[in-house]
Coordinates of C-alpha atoms (C1' of nucleotides) in Angstrom, one line a residue:
Chain A
M95 CA 77.5 55.4 85.4
L96 CA 79.0 55.8 88.2
L97 CA 78.5 59.2 90.0
T98 CA 80.6 61.1 92.8
V99 CA 80.4 64.2 93.9
E100 CA 82.8 66.5 96.2
P101 CA 80.4 68.1 98.9
D102 CA 83.2 71.0 99.0
G103 CA 84.3 71.6 95.1
D104 CA 84.0 74.8 93.6
D105 CA 80.9 73.7 91.8
P106 CA 77.7 73.2 93.4
I107 CA 76.5 69.3 94.0
Y108 CA 73.6 69.7 91.7
Q109 CA 75.7 70.8 89.0
Q110 CA 78.8 68.2 88.9
L111 CA 75.7 66.1 88.8
R112 CA 74.6 67.6 85.9
D113 CA 77.8 67.8 83.7
Q114 CA 78.8 63.9 84.9
I115 CA 75.3 63.0 83.3
V116 CA 75.7 65.0 80.5
V117 CA 79.1 63.6 79.6
A118 CA 77.6 59.8 80.0
V119 CA 75.1 61.0 77.5
A120 CA 77.8 62.2 75.4
D121 CA 80.0 59.0 75.7
G122 CA 77.2 56.5 75.2
T123 CA 77.1 55.2 78.8
L124 CA 73.8 56.7 78.9
K125 CA 71.8 56.1 75.8
P126 CA 68.3 57.7 74.7
G127 CA 65.3 55.4 77.1
D128 CA 67.7 54.6 79.8
A129 CA 66.5 55.4 83.0
L130 CA 68.5 57.2 85.6
P131 CA 68.1 56.3 89.4
T132 CA 65.6 57.6 91.6
T133 CA 65.9 60.6 93.1
R134 CA 65.8 59.0 96.4
Q135 CA 68.5 56.4 95.4
L136 CA 70.8 58.6 94.0
A137 CA 70.5 60.9 96.9
A138 CA 71.0 57.8 99.4
D139 CA 73.6 56.6 97.5
L140 CA 75.8 59.8 97.3
G141 CA 74.8 60.8 101.2
I142 CA 73.4 64.1 99.8
N143 CA 69.7 65.8 100.1
M144 CA 67.0 64.8 97.5
H145 CA 66.0 68.1 96.8
T146 CA 69.8 68.4 95.5
V147 CA 69.4 65.1 92.7
N148 CA 65.9 67.0 92.1
K149 CA 67.3 70.2 90.9
A150 CA 69.9 68.4 89.2
Y151 CA 67.2 66.4 87.2
D152 CA 65.6 69.5 86.8
R153 CA 68.2 71.3 84.8
L154 CA 69.0 68.5 82.9
R155 CA 65.0 68.5 81.8
S156 CA 65.0 72.1 81.4
E157 CA 68.2 71.6 78.5
G158 CA 66.0 68.7 77.0
L159 CA 68.0 65.6 77.9
V160 CA 65.9 64.1 80.5
R161 CA 62.4 63.5 80.8
L162 CA 60.7 63.3 84.3
G163 CA 57.7 61.5 84.6
R164 CA 55.7 60.6 87.7
R165 CA 55.6 56.9 87.3
T166 CA 58.6 56.1 85.2
G167 CA 61.3 58.5 86.9
A168 CA 64.1 60.0 85.0
V169 CA 64.8 58.6 81.5
V170 CA 67.3 60.3 78.8
A171 CA 65.2 61.7 76.4
R172 CA 67.7 63.0 73.8
G173 CA 71.4 61.7 72.7
P174 CA 73.7 62.0 70.4
A175 CA 72.8 63.3 66.8
D176 CA 68.9 62.7 67.9
E177 CA 67.6 65.8 67.5
P178 CA 69.5 69.0 66.2
A179 CA 69.5 72.5 68.6
G180 CA 67.5 75.2 69.0
A181 CA 69.0 78.2 67.8
D182 CA 68.9 80.0 71.4
E183 CA 70.6 76.7 72.8
L184 CA 73.0 77.4 70.2
A185 CA 73.6 81.1 70.5
D186 CA 74.1 80.3 73.9
W187 CA 76.9 77.4 73.7
E188 CA 78.7 79.3 71.6
R189 CA 78.8 82.4 74.1
R190 CA 80.5 80.0 76.3
A191 CA 82.4 78.1 74.2
R192 CA 83.9 81.6 73.2
T193 CA 85.1 82.8 76.5
L194 CA 86.5 79.3 77.2
L195 CA 89.0 79.3 73.8
A196 CA 89.6 83.1 74.8
E197 CA 90.6 82.1 78.3
A198 CA 92.9 79.4 76.8
F199 CA 94.1 81.5 74.3
A200 CA 94.6 84.5 76.9
K201 CA 96.8 82.1 79.1
G202 CA 99.3 80.5 76.4
M203 CA 98.0 78.4 74.6
A204 CA 98.8 77.7 71.0
P205 CA 95.3 77.9 68.9
P206 CA 96.5 74.7 67.0
E207 CA 96.8 73.0 70.3
V208 CA 93.9 74.0 71.6
L209 CA 92.0 72.9 68.9
E210 CA 93.7 69.4 69.0
R211 CA 92.7 69.2 72.3
C212 CA 89.1 69.7 71.4
R213 CA 89.6 67.1 68.8
A214 CA 90.9 64.9 71.3
L215 CA 87.6 65.3 74.0
L216 CA 85.4 65.1 71.1
A217 CA 87.0 62.0 70.1
E218 CA 86.3 60.4 73.3
F219 CA 82.5 60.4 72.6
T220 CA 82.5 59.5 69.4
S221 CA 84.7 56.4 69.9
R222 CA 82.8 54.8 72.5
Chain B
M50 CA 86.8 98.4 74.6
L51 CA 83.1 98.2 75.7
L52 CA 81.9 96.4 79.2
T53 CA 78.6 95.8 79.9
V54 CA 76.9 94.0 82.6
E55 CA 73.7 92.3 83.1
P56 CA 72.8 92.8 87.2
D57 CA 70.3 89.8 86.6
G58 CA 72.0 87.6 85.0
D59 CA 73.0 84.1 86.1
D60 CA 76.7 84.6 86.4
P61 CA 77.7 87.8 88.9
I62 CA 78.5 90.9 87.7
Y63 CA 82.6 90.5 88.7
Q64 CA 82.6 87.5 86.6
Q65 CA 81.1 89.2 83.6
L66 CA 83.6 91.9 84.0
R67 CA 86.2 88.8 84.1
D68 CA 84.9 87.3 81.1
Q69 CA 84.9 90.3 78.7
I70 CA 88.3 91.4 79.9
V71 CA 89.8 87.4 78.9
V72 CA 87.9 87.5 75.2
A73 CA 89.1 91.3 75.1
V74 CA 92.8 90.2 75.8
A75 CA 92.2 87.2 73.4
D76 CA 90.7 89.0 70.5
G77 CA 93.5 91.4 70.7
T78 CA 91.3 94.6 71.5
L79 CA 93.4 94.9 74.9
K80 CA 97.3 94.3 74.5
P81 CA 99.7 93.9 77.2
G82 CA 100.5 97.3 78.8
D83 CA 97.0 98.6 78.1
A84 CA 95.4 100.4 80.9
L85 CA 91.9 99.3 82.2
P86 CA 89.4 102.0 83.7
T87 CA 89.9 102.3 87.1
T88 CA 87.8 100.7 89.5
R89 CA 85.9 103.9 90.7
Q90 CA 85.8 104.9 86.9
L91 CA 84.2 101.6 85.7
A92 CA 82.0 101.2 88.8
A93 CA 80.5 104.8 87.8
D94 CA 80.2 104.1 84.4
L95 CA 78.2 100.5 84.7
G96 CA 76.2 101.9 87.8
I97 CA 77.9 99.4 90.3
N98 CA 79.8 99.3 93.6
M99 CA 83.5 99.6 93.0
H100 CA 84.0 96.6 95.2
T101 CA 82.6 94.4 92.3
V102 CA 84.9 95.8 89.8
N103 CA 87.7 95.4 92.6
K104 CA 87.0 91.8 92.7
A105 CA 86.9 91.2 89.0
Y106 CA 90.1 93.2 88.7
D107 CA 91.9 90.7 91.6
R108 CA 90.5 87.6 90.1
L109 CA 92.4 88.7 86.7
R110 CA 95.1 89.4 88.7
S111 CA 95.2 86.0 90.4
E112 CA 95.2 84.5 87.0
G113 CA 98.3 86.3 85.8
L114 CA 96.2 88.6 83.3
V115 CA 96.4 91.9 84.8
R116 CA 99.0 93.6 87.2
L117 CA 97.2 96.3 89.4
G118 CA 99.1 99.2 89.6
R119 CA 99.9 101.8 92.6
R120 CA 99.4 104.7 90.2
T121 CA 98.5 103.4 87.1
G122 CA 95.2 101.5 87.7
A123 CA 94.7 97.7 86.4
V124 CA 97.5 97.1 83.3
V125 CA 97.0 94.2 80.8
A126 CA 100.3 92.0 81.9
R127 CA 99.5 89.2 79.5
G128 CA 99.0 88.5 76.4
P129 CA 98.7 85.5 74.0
A130 CA 101.5 83.2 73.8
D131 CA 103.0 85.5 76.3
E132 CA 103.9 83.0 78.4
P133 CA 102.7 78.6 78.5
A134 CA 100.3 78.0 80.9
G135 CA 100.8 76.0 84.4
A136 CA 99.8 72.1 84.4
D137 CA 97.2 73.2 87.2
E138 CA 95.4 75.8 84.6
L139 CA 95.9 73.3 82.2
A140 CA 94.1 70.3 83.8
D141 CA 91.3 72.5 85.4
W142 CA 90.7 74.1 81.5
E143 CA 90.5 70.4 80.0
R144 CA 88.0 69.3 82.3
R145 CA 85.5 72.5 81.7
A146 CA 86.3 72.1 78.2
R147 CA 85.2 68.2 78.3
T148 CA 81.8 69.7 80.2
L149 CA 81.5 71.5 77.7
L150 CA 82.1 69.5 74.7
A151 CA 80.2 66.8 75.8
E152 CA 76.9 69.0 76.0
A153 CA 77.3 70.2 72.5
F154 CA 77.5 66.4 71.5
A155 CA 74.9 65.4 73.7
K156 CA 72.2 68.1 71.9
G157 CA 72.9 67.2 69.0
M158 CA 75.8 69.0 67.3
A159 CA 77.9 66.9 65.0
P160 CA 81.3 66.6 66.0
P161 CA 83.1 67.8 63.2
E162 CA 80.3 70.6 63.2
V163 CA 81.4 71.8 67.0
L164 CA 85.1 71.0 65.9
E165 CA 84.2 74.1 63.0
R166 CA 82.7 76.4 65.1
C167 CA 85.6 76.1 68.1
R168 CA 88.2 76.6 65.0
A169 CA 86.0 79.8 63.7
L170 CA 86.0 81.5 67.3
L171 CA 89.5 80.5 67.8
A172 CA 90.3 82.4 64.4
E173 CA 88.6 85.9 65.7
F174 CA 91.3 85.9 68.0
T175 CA 94.2 85.0 65.6
S176 CA 92.9 87.2 62.7
R177 CA 93.1 90.4 64.6
Chain C
M231 CA 125.2 98.1 92.1
L232 CA 122.4 97.6 89.9
L233 CA 119.1 98.8 91.4
T234 CA 115.5 98.1 89.3
V235 CA 112.2 98.9 90.3
E236 CA 108.9 97.2 89.1
P237 CA 106.3 100.3 89.5
D238 CA 103.3 97.5 89.6
G239 CA 104.7 94.9 91.3
D240 CA 103.3 93.2 94.4
D241 CA 105.5 95.4 97.2
P242 CA 105.9 98.8 97.5
I243 CA 108.7 100.6 95.3
Y244 CA 110.4 101.4 98.3
Q245 CA 110.2 98.0 99.5
Q246 CA 111.6 96.9 96.5
L247 CA 114.7 99.3 96.8
R248 CA 115.1 98.0 100.7
D249 CA 114.9 94.7 99.6
Q250 CA 117.5 94.8 96.7
I251 CA 120.1 97.0 99.4
V252 CA 119.9 94.7 101.9
V253 CA 120.5 91.8 99.6
A254 CA 123.3 94.0 98.2
V255 CA 124.9 94.5 101.4
A256 CA 124.5 90.7 102.2
D257 CA 126.4 89.8 99.2
G258 CA 129.2 92.1 99.6
T259 CA 128.2 94.3 96.8
L260 CA 127.9 96.7 99.1
K261 CA 130.3 97.3 102.2
P262 CA 130.3 99.0 105.0
G263 CA 131.2 102.8 104.3
D264 CA 130.3 102.7 100.7
A265 CA 127.9 105.4 99.7
L266 CA 124.4 105.2 98.2
P267 CA 123.2 107.1 95.4
T268 CA 121.7 110.2 96.4
T269 CA 118.1 110.2 96.4
R270 CA 117.7 112.9 93.9
Q271 CA 120.1 111.0 91.9
L272 CA 118.1 107.6 92.7
A273 CA 115.2 108.8 91.4
A274 CA 115.7 110.0 88.5
D275 CA 117.7 106.9 87.1
L276 CA 115.0 104.8 88.2
G277 CA 112.1 107.2 87.2
I278 CA 110.3 107.6 90.3
N279 CA 109.6 109.6 93.0
M280 CA 112.5 111.4 95.4
H281 CA 110.4 110.7 98.4
T282 CA 110.1 107.1 97.3
V283 CA 113.8 106.8 97.6
N284 CA 113.9 108.3 100.9
K285 CA 111.5 106.3 102.6
A286 CA 113.6 103.6 101.1
Y287 CA 116.7 105.1 103.0
D288 CA 114.8 105.8 106.4
R289 CA 113.7 102.5 106.4
L290 CA 117.0 101.3 106.6
R291 CA 118.1 103.6 108.6
S292 CA 115.6 102.5 111.0
E293 CA 116.9 99.0 110.6
G294 CA 120.5 100.0 111.4
L295 CA 121.6 99.3 108.0
V296 CA 122.6 102.7 107.0
R297 CA 123.5 106.1 107.9
L298 CA 122.0 109.3 106.9
G299 CA 123.8 112.5 107.2
R300 CA 123.7 115.7 105.9
R301 CA 126.4 116.4 103.9
T302 CA 127.3 112.7 103.6
G303 CA 124.3 111.4 102.5
A304 CA 123.4 107.4 102.8
V305 CA 126.2 105.3 103.9
V306 CA 126.1 102.0 104.5
A307 CA 126.2 101.6 108.4
R308 CA 126.8 97.9 109.1
G309 CA 127.4 94.8 107.5
P310 CA 127.7 91.2 107.7
A311 CA 129.5 90.3 111.1
D312 CA 130.1 93.8 112.2
E313 CA 127.8 93.8 115.2
P314 CA 125.5 91.3 116.5
A315 CA 121.7 91.8 116.0
G316 CA 119.6 92.6 119.2
A317 CA 117.1 90.7 120.7
D318 CA 114.0 92.4 119.4
E319 CA 115.5 92.2 115.6
L320 CA 116.0 88.8 116.3
A321 CA 112.4 88.0 117.5
D322 CA 110.6 89.9 115.2
W323 CA 112.8 88.2 112.2
E324 CA 112.2 84.5 113.6
R325 CA 108.6 85.3 113.7
R326 CA 109.1 85.9 110.2
A327 CA 110.9 83.3 109.5
R328 CA 108.5 81.2 111.1
T329 CA 105.7 82.1 108.8
L330 CA 108.2 81.4 105.1
L331 CA 109.1 78.1 106.8
A332 CA 105.4 77.3 107.3
E333 CA 104.0 78.0 104.3
A334 CA 107.2 76.0 102.5
F335 CA 106.2 72.9 104.9
A336 CA 102.4 73.6 104.5
K337 CA 102.6 73.6 100.8
G338 CA 104.3 70.3 100.5
M339 CA 108.3 71.1 100.3
A340 CA 109.9 68.6 102.6
P341 CA 112.4 69.8 105.4
P342 CA 115.5 68.8 104.3
E343 CA 114.5 70.3 101.0
V344 CA 113.9 73.7 102.3
L345 CA 117.1 73.9 104.7
E346 CA 118.9 72.7 101.7
R347 CA 117.8 75.7 99.8
C348 CA 118.2 77.9 102.7
R349 CA 121.7 77.0 103.0
A350 CA 121.9 77.3 99.1
L351 CA 120.8 81.1 99.3
L352 CA 123.1 81.5 102.5
A353 CA 126.1 80.3 100.6
E354 CA 125.5 83.0 97.8
F355 CA 126.3 85.5 100.3
T356 CA 129.5 84.0 101.9
S357 CA 130.9 83.1 98.7
R358 CA 131.3 86.4 97.4
Chain D
M220 CA 93.6 76.4 117.6
L221 CA 93.4 79.7 119.3
L222 CA 93.6 83.0 116.4
T223 CA 94.6 86.7 117.5
V224 CA 94.7 89.8 115.5
E225 CA 96.4 93.1 115.9
P226 CA 94.1 95.7 114.6
D227 CA 96.8 98.4 114.0
G228 CA 99.6 95.7 113.6
D229 CA 101.8 96.5 110.5
D230 CA 100.2 93.4 108.4
P231 CA 96.5 94.0 107.3
I232 CA 94.1 91.5 109.4
Y233 CA 93.6 89.2 106.5
Q234 CA 97.2 88.3 106.3
Q235 CA 97.2 87.9 109.7
L236 CA 94.6 85.3 110.2
R237 CA 95.8 83.6 106.8
D238 CA 99.7 83.5 108.1
Q239 CA 98.4 82.1 111.6
I240 CA 96.3 79.6 109.9
V241 CA 99.2 78.3 107.6
V242 CA 101.7 77.9 110.8
A243 CA 99.0 76.1 112.1
V244 CA 98.8 73.4 109.5
A245 CA 102.2 73.2 109.2
D246 CA 102.9 72.5 113.1
G247 CA 99.9 69.6 112.5
T248 CA 97.5 71.9 115.3
L249 CA 95.2 71.9 112.0
K250 CA 95.4 68.2 110.0
P251 CA 93.5 67.9 106.6
G252 CA 89.7 67.7 106.8
D253 CA 89.8 69.5 110.0
A254 CA 87.1 72.4 110.1
L255 CA 87.7 76.1 110.4
P256 CA 85.2 78.1 112.4
T257 CA 82.8 79.5 110.5
T258 CA 83.3 83.5 109.0
R259 CA 80.4 84.9 111.0
Q260 CA 81.6 83.0 113.9
L261 CA 85.4 83.7 113.8
A262 CA 84.4 87.4 113.1
A263 CA 82.2 88.0 116.4
D264 CA 85.2 86.3 118.1
L265 CA 88.0 88.3 117.4
G266 CA 85.5 91.5 116.8
I267 CA 86.0 92.2 112.9
N268 CA 83.8 92.1 110.2
M269 CA 82.6 89.0 108.4
H270 CA 84.3 90.1 105.2
T271 CA 87.7 90.2 106.4
V272 CA 87.5 86.8 107.6
N273 CA 86.0 85.8 104.5
K274 CA 89.0 87.4 102.8
A275 CA 91.1 85.4 104.5
Y276 CA 89.5 82.1 103.5
D277 CA 89.2 83.0 100.3
R278 CA 93.5 83.5 99.6
L279 CA 93.7 80.5 101.5
R280 CA 91.5 78.8 99.3
S281 CA 93.7 80.4 96.2
E282 CA 96.5 79.0 98.0
G283 CA 94.8 75.3 98.2
L284 CA 95.0 75.0 101.6
V285 CA 91.7 75.1 102.3
R286 CA 88.3 74.5 100.8
L287 CA 85.3 76.5 101.4
G288 CA 82.1 74.2 101.7
R289 CA 79.1 74.8 101.3
R290 CA 77.5 73.5 104.3
T291 CA 80.5 72.6 106.6
G292 CA 82.3 75.8 106.3
A293 CA 86.1 76.0 106.0
V294 CA 87.8 72.7 106.1
V295 CA 91.5 72.4 105.3
A296 CA 92.4 70.5 102.5
R297 CA 96.2 70.1 102.0
G298 CA 98.5 69.0 104.9
P299 CA 102.2 68.8 104.8
A300 CA 104.0 66.7 102.2
D301 CA 100.5 66.6 100.4
E302 CA 101.3 67.3 97.3
P303 CA 104.0 68.8 95.8
A304 CA 104.4 73.0 94.8
G305 CA 104.6 74.4 91.7
A306 CA 107.4 76.0 89.9
D307 CA 105.7 79.3 90.0
E308 CA 105.1 78.8 94.0
L309 CA 108.4 77.6 94.6
A310 CA 110.2 80.4 92.5
D311 CA 108.4 83.0 94.8
W312 CA 109.2 81.2 97.6
E313 CA 112.7 81.2 96.8
R314 CA 112.6 84.9 96.3
R315 CA 110.9 86.0 99.7
A316 CA 113.4 83.7 101.2
R317 CA 116.4 85.3 99.4
T318 CA 115.7 88.7 101.1
L319 CA 114.7 87.5 104.8
L320 CA 118.2 85.5 104.6
A321 CA 119.9 88.4 103.2
E322 CA 117.9 90.5 106.0
A323 CA 119.4 88.0 108.5
F324 CA 123.2 87.9 107.1
A325 CA 123.3 91.5 106.6
K326 CA 122.3 92.1 110.1
G327 CA 125.4 90.2 111.8
M328 CA 123.8 86.7 111.8
A329 CA 126.4 84.3 111.1
P330 CA 125.1 81.7 108.7
P331 CA 125.3 78.5 110.5
E332 CA 123.2 80.2 113.3
V333 CA 121.1 81.5 110.8
L334 CA 120.6 78.0 109.1
E335 CA 120.2 76.4 113.2
R336 CA 117.5 78.5 113.6
C337 CA 115.6 77.7 109.9
R338 CA 116.3 73.7 111.6
A339 CA 114.6 74.3 114.7
L340 CA 112.0 76.2 113.4
L341 CA 111.4 73.1 110.5
A342 CA 111.6 70.8 113.8
E343 CA 108.9 72.2 115.2
F344 CA 106.2 71.3 112.4
T345 CA 108.0 68.1 111.8
S346 CA 108.2 66.7 115.5
R347 CA 104.0 67.4 116.4
Chain E
dG54 C1' 94.1 110.4 92.6
dT55 C1' 94.9 105.3 92.6
dG56 C1' 94.1 100.6 94.4
dG57 C1' 93.9 98.4 99.4
dT58 C1' 91.4 97.4 103.7
dC59 C1' 88.1 97.8 107.0
dT60 C1' 83.4 98.2 108.4
dA61 C1' 78.1 97.7 108.2
dG62 C1' 74.1 95.7 106.4
dA63 C1' 71.5 93.1 103.1
dC64 C1' 70.1 89.6 99.8
dC65 C1' 70.6 85.1 97.2
dA66 C1' 72.1 80.0 96.6
dC67 C1' 73.2 75.8 98.3
dA68 C1' 72.3 72.1 101.3
Chain F
dG107 C1' 73.0 77.9 108.7
dT108 C1' 76.6 78.2 105.5
dG109 C1' 79.4 80.8 102.2
dG110 C1' 78.9 84.1 97.8
dT111 C1' 77.6 88.5 96.1
dC112 C1' 76.5 93.6 96.1
dT113 C1' 76.2 97.9 98.1
dA114 C1' 77.2 102.1 100.9
dG115 C1' 80.7 104.6 102.6
dA116 C1' 85.0 105.6 105.2
dC117 C1' 90.2 105.8 105.9
dC118 C1' 95.2 104.4 104.6
dA119 C1' 99.5 103.3 101.9
dC120 C1' 101.5 104.7 98.2
dG121 C1' 103.1 107.8 94.4

DNA sequence: GTGGTCTAGACCACA
DNA sequence: GTGGTCTAGACCACG
């Protein structure tokens, strides 16, 4: 479980953290019940502000992926196949997926090729 | 070709426009050579500022999807399968796709189901 | 001597014409004394405005590459090795060359490679 | 690192800034990691608008030469030989170089002389 | 009449 | 305090 950040990247730092943790949950590096580093611990390790880590954790909480306890810290709350996604979650995801796939298609990637890439990326998660 | 914006949405207005136009190009609503509304016209229709539309068009130009004409206004420059995507473009796309697919998987969607949704979304584009 | 224009290209049409004529003079397609098409002839051929052709010719005149006669039309006035460039002309050219070469270097092209490309491009002119 | 602008020059202000920064990166005045002035600061120093500086920086970012940081301001991202140029970048550069070299040749500069000037300009970059 | 550029001033997200 | 976004209004280059 190695987290890194690019302070001057295109995405805000808190989202970089959120994304990496989502991927870690997907590929099994993090399992339901696993504890995440404390905010101040992670902030110190990465040389960033504690509030930034906090914001990342809060986003994950509002997505239902982690639970934030006063004493337990941040704990992974949901893993693959743990609980089916809600309708709102699903509609929002589909909207983003449509945009992403449209971009690929509009920019010249052939649909079978796009689908194959999606399959390969998903395989990264299931195989581990 | 109906464009709408949510001024208070999560994404900036110019990106909402960019996204909708990308989808329109992908699904065939807009074909290479088709003219987009003029910046002033679209701005007036949507009740937003000219510069905001301008920024959306400028981004699309830098992505190679539209050409900004001197007299004609904005014109769709690239359609599906018009030209293969560059390596950088592709790597960036794959990074975003990984995050999006990881999110789906981590939130409980089964890989076959995810893949099926991707296939269905792509079919929206190829069928029209 | 085939001239073409992209109405929606990055460069203004009059400059596209100017550039192509400059290259034609350099590579020998056009020689000193050769007549260029009349403004209305060229405008009709390319489907553009007469004033646009006029502007291109005027720029070339101010650069000393063509003479504009009331009765003779536009005539190539100067060719390779015809007359050494003036100091102002030269300083301005060098400024633009510095920017172009800096861009190549800053973007990762090795100086020997850049120089070789320049040599090859110049050879296109001398060989014909 | 001294930047100047000519408000009434032929090139737009933002491009004058862009060009000067490209040259500065090429000749080593600016090295990867170096910070550029903040948009507001530079705008105030030059007596121009913040948005104009912003546009210059944004172009440089889209060219991959700088990263725009959240806290640090603009930072030089790519230096000479840091990363090879892409194919599109290269083709576009060659087109512009052809025009520039043709102009020199057509205006009476001998090819060896032109090449020597290019070599000298490149030497300005490598020597520092 | 089109997009391109510049100015001016405001509010927000991020850290 | 930084860049990012949006608004408003003006002038210019191009065709």
